[in-house]
């Protein structure tokens, strides 16, 4: 029995008829065709699916779409301003904080939330914050460096 | 140096789309009229299939079709082929049992494909699969290699003794002679732990059939689209190349696991033809754990003979290599031609003999994973050399230096088939010693001990063979494919350039590094160059990306094509400038006539090529587009030195990697930023193998490490910052002098980590630690050593 959900995604009001078991990430990828949010696992471990719900980073693979009815959701697609990257995205580019790019949207969304909570995180704080985000390409070295630089840029 | 040319750390062209969520991975693609597939897998490791009842599934909501192995057999679909034949010691061919895409009569591992359910939605397909009733007659499974060889249950009736081959390489008589003359012998028994590659993007595919043209298309997560087209078209589905298109868009990591032709690719393509609709399948991570080819999984005994001075006289190695239940695409070459041939390492050991038994077990097929055979070789050799140094009273550095192949010995013919072209092993060792502040180690160690901790330093001086490979050599060794690469350079009328390369990126940054070669050669901006890969309908041909071959083979093919472009453009410029071809010079994008001020920009030459109003057409063709195939003269041989420093808390067994230094010689560096990133990633996977990752099956063949909750992937707080440096000796047989950097990190690092742990615990009586060196194993090893010392 399909049910109706409505929310704001990247500033735009959206509505969908979905099965109640539909995950937020499925709603985003399949109904809204926003494919920047990725699915890398089925146990809520990898963090490739991190989005912001009402300003906080959340794994969209572990959230039912119906749970966020009425919420304000932001995905990686909303971060840049046209061709101008968000300072955190720019820091990842500048510091080679990505290789295959698959974990990257989740990493960046997670990092932006970290900096909101902790504007000047130490290396150790960054590494601990990222315990819910897996990357198989970079060895994290340049991701940590990127987030440090991104945090500095966001502080302005 | 051109600011965007060879040697420049330019930022990557591909990053904008990845950072903004605009990458296109296979699962991001949706085709009109697309249906969805769920693959039903065997829950048992070994069983006869008595019956499969799909009646309920076929009648379920939204279901379009259900197919099983009998359906594929009825259509004459072939088995999944193995790409490399290996012979036994006696010259006879290996056992190569059939590998049906969907199981026929029997399942041989947990994860074996049993049926495909195709429905309007994925959840409908998955729900319907639950109603399929498979009548299994469970058979005893064999998981352990020793048991498999010792009369365990047969995985395949046509592979007696569960062995695919019993292979040998080297001069056994010379080795025996070496041992006869030896005054000291060091021995080691080691296990190279089985790993699960776990690229972050799960495998996915969309099969499609065009009734109008009779053309099949498969979108798939592969590192080598043309190889898949060849294997699947010619050997499995009998579709000619011109009617089969393979598209591999952005690929979210591969590390080898996306080289192979997987059953799902053939099933999807075939089924799309049956139902005449596109069919999409995306692996869940749980599928990936039990269906992506695993890596490593060796058991080895080795002995090293030395003279009184510590000079290596001979090395004898006996290895058992797990193949899993079927021979995956390149599985057979990994423990032989990519392992046995590397056992001379960086040492001048005059005699080496290696024998390898490859073993069938009821586990997921095992194949190449980052380094493929070479990490196993370097782990064995560097652990053995470390032990030999301790047993003979040499320092780790001295014993290595004493046995290094000297700089004046290149080209150096090893006793195990390979001929190294260049290297300077002392240079990378020296640089690593400096960076690791080895001089200060004793003080740091004393400080640790004052705090109740143990500190250790571990070395690895490794070599690998990359740039796979000369076709002639590979062919002589049993490869069933050539291993060249191709490139096409299309200069457009306004001077922008599109390159079509048979190499494929799974995150390495080819769109940038290859564009740098173009920028450097033609003097054009990076922005005016596009690199196209990953589509057999666009790219002429290719062998793909693995074995750190993209730059060393694909890059060379590109250089060859670029040189043809500058030759042709030079002819055009000579014509336009009314000069002799011999007088034309090309520099920084300008053709000029030597000794004059007459010149012409590259973009003007390009325009003229397409607006050839006054060309002498009998000697000069219009257009500016060139194609090249490059088949290397030899492998390339990156090498280097990794030094790891650990601190261990003996009360808990926890290891802290305090410092990791990697100094690699990858030949000329095109983009230092990218090379450093490749080393970081490789080292992290190596540290993962050494400390965290291990694939565990229970006795019945269930994978107990079947999710990220059970299989320990390296996380940000497990991996240290790394100190990456490089020394350079140029590859002697390619024009760029490049060697390849994709695998060095994973090859050099595991022995450095384990040697460091052994170093820290040697004084406590610990002689060995198995990978992954978990706190529990370390604590146990300390406790056992102390108990046995107390007993003495």
Coordinates of C-alpha atoms in Angstrom, one line a residue, chain B residues 149-559:
Chain B
X149 CA 44.8 -31.8 -0.9
X150 CA 44.7 -34.6 1.7
X151 CA 41.8 -36.5 0.2
X152 CA 39.0 -34.1 1.1
X153 CA 35.7 -34.1 -0.7
X154 CA 36.1 -33.3 -4.4
X155 CA 35.0 -29.9 -5.4
X156 CA 35.0 -31.0 -9.1
X157 CA 35.0 -34.6 -10.3
X158 CA 37.4 -33.7 -13.0
X159 CA 40.0 -32.1 -10.7
X160 CA 41.5 -35.1 -8.9
X161 CA 42.9 -34.3 -5.5
X162 CA 41.3 -30.9 -5.7
X163 CA 44.3 -29.6 -7.6
X164 CA 44.3 -27.4 -10.6
X165 CA 48.0 -27.6 -11.2
X166 CA 51.3 -28.5 -9.6
X167 CA 53.6 -25.9 -11.1
X168 CA 57.3 -25.3 -10.7
X169 CA 59.8 -22.7 -11.8
X170 CA 63.6 -22.5 -11.4
X171 CA 66.6 -24.8 -11.4
X172 CA 66.1 -27.3 -8.6
X173 CA 69.5 -28.9 -9.0
X174 CA 71.2 -25.5 -8.6
X175 CA 69.1 -24.8 -5.5
X176 CA 70.0 -28.2 -4.0
X177 CA 73.6 -27.5 -4.7
X178 CA 73.3 -24.1 -3.0
X179 CA 71.8 -25.7 0.1
X180 CA 74.7 -28.3 0.1
X181 CA 77.2 -25.5 0.2
X182 CA 75.3 -23.5 2.8
X183 CA 76.6 -22.8 6.3
X184 CA 73.4 -21.2 7.5
X185 CA 69.8 -21.8 6.6
X186 CA 66.8 -19.8 7.7
X187 CA 63.3 -21.3 7.3
X188 CA 59.8 -19.8 7.5
X189 CA 56.2 -21.0 7.4
X190 CA 53.8 -18.3 6.6
X191 CA 50.2 -17.7 5.6
X192 CA 49.2 -14.9 3.4
X193 CA 45.7 -14.1 4.7
X194 CA 42.7 -14.2 2.5
X195 CA 41.3 -10.7 1.8
X196 CA 38.1 -9.3 0.4
X197 CA 38.8 -6.4 -1.9
X198 CA 35.7 -4.3 -1.1
X199 CA 35.9 -1.5 -3.6
X200 CA 33.4 1.0 -2.2
X201 CA 31.1 0.8 -5.3
X202 CA 29.5 -2.6 -5.4
X203 CA 29.4 -4.4 -8.7
X204 CA 26.4 -3.6 -10.9
X205 CA 25.2 -4.1 -14.4
X206 CA 22.5 -3.4 -17.0
X207 CA 22.0 -5.8 -19.8
X208 CA 20.2 -4.5 -22.9
X209 CA 19.1 -5.9 -26.2
X210 CA 18.1 -3.8 -29.2
X211 CA 15.7 -5.7 -31.3
X212 CA 16.1 -3.3 -34.2
X213 CA 19.9 -3.8 -34.6
X214 CA 20.4 -7.1 -32.9
X215 CA 23.0 -5.3 -30.7
X216 CA 23.5 -6.2 -27.0
X217 CA 24.8 -3.6 -24.6
X218 CA 26.1 -4.3 -21.1
X219 CA 26.8 -1.5 -18.7
X220 CA 29.1 -2.9 -16.1
X221 CA 31.5 -2.0 -13.3
X222 CA 34.7 -3.3 -15.0
X223 CA 38.3 -2.2 -15.2
X224 CA 38.6 -3.6 -18.8
X225 CA 35.5 -3.3 -21.1
X226 CA 37.1 -4.8 -24.1
X227 CA 38.3 -7.8 -22.2
X228 CA 34.8 -8.4 -21.0
X229 CA 33.5 -8.1 -24.6
X230 CA 36.1 -10.6 -25.8
X231 CA 35.5 -13.1 -23.0
X232 CA 31.8 -12.9 -22.8
X233 CA 31.1 -12.4 -26.5
X234 CA 33.4 -15.1 -27.8
X235 CA 33.4 -17.7 -25.1
X236 CA 30.1 -17.4 -23.2
X237 CA 27.3 -15.9 -25.3
X238 CA 28.6 -16.3 -28.8
X239 CA 27.9 -12.7 -29.7
X240 CA 30.2 -11.2 -32.3
X241 CA 32.1 -8.0 -31.3
X242 CA 30.2 -5.7 -33.6
X243 CA 27.0 -6.7 -31.9
X244 CA 28.2 -6.4 -28.4
X245 CA 28.9 -3.1 -26.6
X246 CA 30.4 -2.9 -23.1
X247 CA 30.1 0.4 -21.3
X248 CA 31.9 1.0 -18.1
X249 CA 31.2 4.5 -16.9
X250 CA 32.8 5.9 -13.7
X251 CA 34.0 3.0 -11.6
X252 CA 34.1 3.3 -7.8
X253 CA 37.3 1.5 -7.1
X254 CA 38.4 -1.9 -8.4
X255 CA 41.8 -3.0 -7.0
X256 CA 41.7 -6.0 -9.3
X257 CA 38.2 -7.2 -8.2
X258 CA 36.6 -5.6 -11.3
X259 CA 39.0 -7.1 -13.8
X260 CA 37.3 -10.5 -14.1
X261 CA 34.4 -11.6 -16.2
X262 CA 31.7 -12.3 -13.7
X263 CA 28.8 -14.7 -14.1
X264 CA 26.3 -11.9 -13.5
X265 CA 27.5 -10.0 -16.6
X266 CA 26.7 -13.0 -18.8
X267 CA 23.4 -13.7 -17.1
X268 CA 22.2 -10.1 -17.4
X269 CA 23.2 -9.8 -21.1
X270 CA 21.7 -13.2 -22.0
X271 CA 18.5 -12.6 -20.0
X272 CA 18.0 -9.1 -21.6
X273 CA 17.9 -10.8 -25.0
X274 CA 15.4 -13.3 -23.7
X275 CA 12.9 -10.8 -22.3
X276 CA 13.9 -8.0 -24.7
X277 CA 14.0 -5.3 -22.0
X278 CA 16.9 -3.8 -20.2
X279 CA 17.7 -5.5 -16.9
X280 CA 19.5 -3.8 -14.0
X281 CA 21.2 -5.6 -11.2
X282 CA 23.2 -4.0 -8.4
X283 CA 25.0 -6.1 -5.8
X284 CA 24.2 -5.4 -2.2
X285 CA 27.3 -5.4 -0.1
X286 CA 26.3 -8.8 1.3
X287 CA 26.3 -10.1 -2.3
X288 CA 29.7 -8.5 -2.9
X289 CA 31.2 -10.4 0.1
X290 CA 30.2 -13.7 -1.3
X291 CA 30.6 -13.1 -5.0
X292 CA 33.4 -10.6 -5.7
X293 CA 36.6 -12.6 -6.2
X294 CA 38.7 -12.7 -3.0
X295 CA 42.4 -12.1 -2.9
X296 CA 45.7 -13.7 -1.6
X297 CA 45.2 -16.9 0.5
X298 CA 48.6 -18.7 0.3
X299 CA 50.3 -21.1 2.6
X300 CA 54.0 -21.3 2.2
X301 CA 57.1 -23.0 3.5
X302 CA 60.4 -21.4 2.4
X303 CA 64.1 -21.9 3.1
X304 CA 67.0 -19.6 2.5
X305 CA 70.6 -20.9 2.2
X306 CA 73.4 -18.6 3.1
X307 CA 77.2 -18.8 3.3
X308 CA 79.1 -17.9 6.5
X309 CA 79.1 -14.2 5.5
X310 CA 75.3 -14.0 5.0
X311 CA 75.4 -14.1 1.2
X312 CA 72.3 -15.7 -0.2
X313 CA 73.1 -18.9 -2.0
X314 CA 69.7 -20.4 -2.8
X315 CA 66.0 -20.1 -2.1
X316 CA 63.5 -22.9 -2.1
X317 CA 59.8 -22.1 -1.8
X318 CA 56.7 -24.4 -1.7
X319 CA 53.3 -22.7 -1.8
X320 CA 49.7 -23.8 -1.8
X321 CA 47.4 -21.3 -3.4
X322 CA 43.6 -21.3 -2.9
X323 CA 41.6 -21.0 -6.1
X324 CA 38.2 -21.2 -4.5
X325 CA 35.5 -23.2 -6.2
X326 CA 36.2 -22.1 -9.8
X327 CA 39.1 -20.7 -11.8
X328 CA 38.3 -17.0 -12.1
X329 CA 39.6 -15.0 -15.1
X330 CA 43.3 -14.5 -14.1
X331 CA 43.3 -16.7 -10.9
X332 CA 45.8 -19.2 -12.3
X333 CA 48.4 -16.6 -13.2
X334 CA 48.5 -14.9 -9.8
X335 CA 50.3 -17.5 -7.7
X336 CA 52.6 -18.5 -10.6
X337 CA 53.7 -15.9 -13.1
X338 CA 52.9 -12.9 -10.9
X339 CA 54.4 -14.6 -7.7
X340 CA 57.0 -17.2 -8.5
X341 CA 58.8 -14.9 -10.9
X342 CA 59.2 -12.3 -8.2
X343 CA 60.9 -14.5 -5.7
X344 CA 64.4 -13.2 -6.5
X345 CA 63.2 -9.9 -5.1
X346 CA 65.9 -7.2 -5.0
X347 CA 68.5 -9.8 -4.2
X348 CA 71.2 -11.5 -6.3
X349 CA 70.3 -15.0 -5.0
X350 CA 71.8 -17.2 -7.7
X351 CA 69.4 -20.1 -7.5
X352 CA 65.7 -20.0 -6.8
X353 CA 63.1 -22.8 -7.1
X354 CA 59.4 -22.4 -6.4
X355 CA 56.6 -24.9 -6.6
X356 CA 53.0 -24.0 -6.3
X357 CA 50.0 -26.3 -5.9
X358 CA 46.7 -24.5 -6.7
X359 CA 43.8 -25.9 -4.8
X360 CA 40.1 -26.0 -5.2
X361 CA 37.9 -25.4 -2.1
X362 CA 34.3 -24.7 -1.5
X363 CA 34.9 -20.9 -1.2
X364 CA 34.4 -17.8 -3.4
X365 CA 36.9 -17.9 -6.3
X366 CA 40.2 -16.1 -5.6
X367 CA 41.9 -13.9 -8.1
X368 CA 44.0 -10.8 -8.4
X369 CA 43.7 -8.2 -5.7
X370 CA 46.0 -5.1 -5.6
X371 CA 49.4 -6.4 -6.3
X372 CA 48.2 -9.9 -7.2
X373 CA 51.0 -12.4 -6.4
X374 CA 53.6 -9.8 -5.8
X375 CA 52.5 -8.9 -2.3
X376 CA 52.6 -12.6 -1.5
X377 CA 56.1 -12.8 -2.9
X378 CA 57.4 -9.7 -1.1
X379 CA 55.7 -10.7 2.1
X380 CA 57.4 -14.1 2.0
X381 CA 60.8 -12.9 1.0
X382 CA 60.9 -9.9 3.4
X383 CA 59.7 -11.9 6.3
X384 CA 62.3 -14.5 5.6
X385 CA 65.1 -12.0 5.1
X386 CA 64.1 -10.4 8.4
X387 CA 64.3 -13.7 10.1
X388 CA 67.6 -14.6 8.4
X389 CA 69.1 -11.3 9.7
X390 CA 68.1 -12.1 13.2
X391 CA 69.3 -15.6 13.1
X392 CA 72.7 -14.8 11.5
X393 CA 73.3 -11.8 13.7
X394 CA 73.3 -9.2 10.9
X395 CA 71.5 -6.0 11.0
X396 CA 68.4 -5.7 8.8
X397 CA 70.1 -3.1 6.7
X398 CA 73.4 -4.9 6.4
X399 CA 72.0 -8.2 5.3
X400 CA 69.9 -6.5 2.7
X401 CA 72.7 -4.4 1.4
X402 CA 75.0 -7.4 1.2
X403 CA 72.6 -9.1 -1.1
X404 CA 71.2 -6.3 -3.2
X405 CA 71.5 -6.6 -6.9
X406 CA 74.2 -3.9 -7.5
X407 CA 73.5 -0.9 -9.7
X408 CA 76.1 -2.0 -12.3
X409 CA 74.4 -5.4 -12.8
X410 CA 71.4 -4.1 -14.8
X411 CA 70.0 -5.4 -17.0
X412 CA 69.8 -8.3 -14.5
X413 CA 68.6 -11.7 -15.3
X414 CA 67.0 -13.4 -12.3
X415 CA 67.0 -17.2 -11.9
X416 CA 63.2 -17.0 -12.1
X417 CA 62.6 -15.8 -15.7
X418 CA 62.4 -12.0 -15.3
X419 CA 65.1 -9.6 -16.5
X420 CA 65.1 -6.4 -14.4
X421 CA 65.9 -3.3 -16.5
X422 CA 66.8 -0.7 -13.9
X423 CA 66.8 0.0 -10.2
X424 CA 68.9 1.4 -7.3
X425 CA 67.9 -0.4 -4.1
X426 CA 70.5 1.3 -1.9
X427 CA 69.2 4.7 -2.9
X428 CA 65.6 4.0 -1.8
X429 CA 66.9 2.3 1.4
X430 CA 69.1 5.3 2.2
X431 CA 66.2 7.7 1.6
X432 CA 63.9 5.7 3.8
X433 CA 66.5 5.4 6.6
X434 CA 66.8 9.1 6.6
X435 CA 63.0 9.8 6.6
X436 CA 62.4 7.2 9.3
X437 CA 65.0 8.7 11.5
X438 CA 66.4 5.3 12.2
X439 CA 69.3 6.9 14.0
X440 CA 66.9 8.1 16.6
X441 CA 65.1 4.8 17.0
X442 CA 67.0 3.5 20.0
X443 CA 66.1 6.6 22.0
X444 CA 62.4 6.3 21.1
X445 CA 62.5 2.6 22.0
X446 CA 64.0 3.4 25.4
X447 CA 61.3 5.9 26.0
X448 CA 58.6 3.4 25.0
X449 CA 60.1 0.9 27.4
X450 CA 60.1 3.4 30.2
X451 CA 56.3 3.6 29.6
X452 CA 55.9 -0.1 29.7
X453 CA 55.5 -0.3 25.9
X454 CA 57.4 -2.2 23.2
X455 CA 58.7 -0.5 20.1
X456 CA 59.8 -2.1 16.9
X457 CA 61.1 -1.2 13.5
X458 CA 60.3 -3.2 10.4
X459 CA 61.9 -3.1 6.9
X460 CA 60.7 -4.2 3.5
X461 CA 62.9 -3.7 0.4
X462 CA 60.7 -5.0 -2.3
X463 CA 60.3 -5.2 -6.0
X464 CA 57.4 -5.8 -8.3
X465 CA 56.8 -6.4 -12.0
X466 CA 54.3 -4.0 -13.5
X467 CA 53.1 -2.8 -16.8
X468 CA 51.8 -6.2 -17.8
X469 CA 53.2 -7.1 -20.2
X470 CA 55.0 -8.0 -23.4
X471 CA 52.4 -10.1 -25.3
X472 CA 55.1 -12.5 -26.5
X473 CA 56.3 -13.3 -23.0
X474 CA 52.8 -13.5 -21.6
X475 CA 51.7 -15.7 -24.5
X476 CA 54.7 -18.0 -23.9
X477 CA 53.7 -18.2 -20.3
X478 CA 50.1 -19.3 -21.1
X479 CA 48.2 -16.0 -21.3
X480 CA 45.3 -16.4 -23.6
X481 CA 45.3 -12.7 -24.6
X482 CA 47.8 -10.1 -25.8
X483 CA 48.7 -7.5 -23.3
X484 CA 49.4 -4.4 -25.3
X485 CA 47.4 -1.2 -25.2
X486 CA 46.0 1.2 -27.8
X487 CA 45.4 4.9 -28.1
X488 CA 43.7 7.1 -30.6
X489 CA 44.3 10.8 -30.7
X490 CA 41.8 12.9 -32.5
X491 CA 42.8 16.6 -33.0
X492 CA 39.7 18.6 -33.8
X493 CA 39.8 21.5 -36.3
X494 CA 40.1 24.1 -33.6
X495 CA 43.0 22.3 -31.9
X496 CA 41.2 20.7 -29.0
X497 CA 41.9 17.0 -28.5
X498 CA 40.0 13.9 -27.7
X499 CA 42.0 10.8 -26.7
X500 CA 40.5 7.4 -26.8
X501 CA 42.4 5.0 -24.6
X502 CA 42.0 1.3 -23.8
X503 CA 43.1 2.0 -20.3
X504 CA 40.3 2.6 -17.9
X505 CA 40.2 4.5 -14.6
X506 CA 38.7 3.2 -11.4
X507 CA 39.8 6.3 -9.6
X508 CA 43.5 6.7 -10.6
X509 CA 43.0 10.0 -12.4
X510 CA 43.7 9.0 -16.0
X511 CA 41.7 11.9 -17.2
X512 CA 44.3 14.2 -15.7
X513 CA 47.6 12.2 -16.1
X514 CA 46.9 11.3 -19.7
X515 CA 45.9 14.8 -20.5
X516 CA 49.2 16.0 -19.0
X517 CA 51.0 13.8 -21.6
X518 CA 49.0 15.5 -24.3
X519 CA 49.5 19.0 -22.9
X520 CA 53.2 18.3 -22.6
X521 CA 53.6 16.9 -26.1
X522 CA 51.3 19.2 -28.1
X523 CA 51.6 22.3 -26.0
X524 CA 47.8 22.6 -25.6
X525 CA 46.0 23.4 -22.4
X526 CA 44.7 20.7 -20.1
X527 CA 41.2 22.1 -20.6
X528 CA 41.3 21.5 -24.3
X529 CA 42.0 17.7 -23.8
X530 CA 39.4 15.1 -23.0
X531 CA 40.2 11.5 -22.2
X532 CA 37.6 9.0 -23.3
X533 CA 37.6 5.5 -21.9
X534 CA 35.2 2.8 -20.8
X535 CA 33.1 2.2 -23.9
X536 CA 33.8 -0.4 -26.5
X537 CA 31.8 1.6 -29.1
X538 CA 33.9 4.7 -28.6
X539 CA 37.4 3.2 -27.9
X540 CA 39.0 1.2 -30.7
X541 CA 40.4 -1.5 -28.5
X542 CA 42.0 -2.0 -25.1
X543 CA 43.2 -4.4 -22.5
X544 CA 42.2 -2.2 -19.6
X545 CA 43.7 -1.4 -16.2
X546 CA 45.4 -3.8 -13.8
X547 CA 48.9 -4.6 -12.8
X548 CA 49.8 -0.8 -12.6
X549 CA 49.8 -0.9 -16.4
X550 CA 47.8 2.2 -17.4
X551 CA 50.7 4.7 -17.7
X552 CA 53.5 2.2 -18.5
X553 CA 51.5 0.6 -21.3
X554 CA 48.5 2.8 -22.1
X555 CA 50.5 6.0 -21.6
X556 CA 53.1 4.7 -23.9
X557 CA 50.5 3.9 -26.5
X558 CA 49.3 7.5 -26.2
X559 CA 52.8 8.8 -26.6

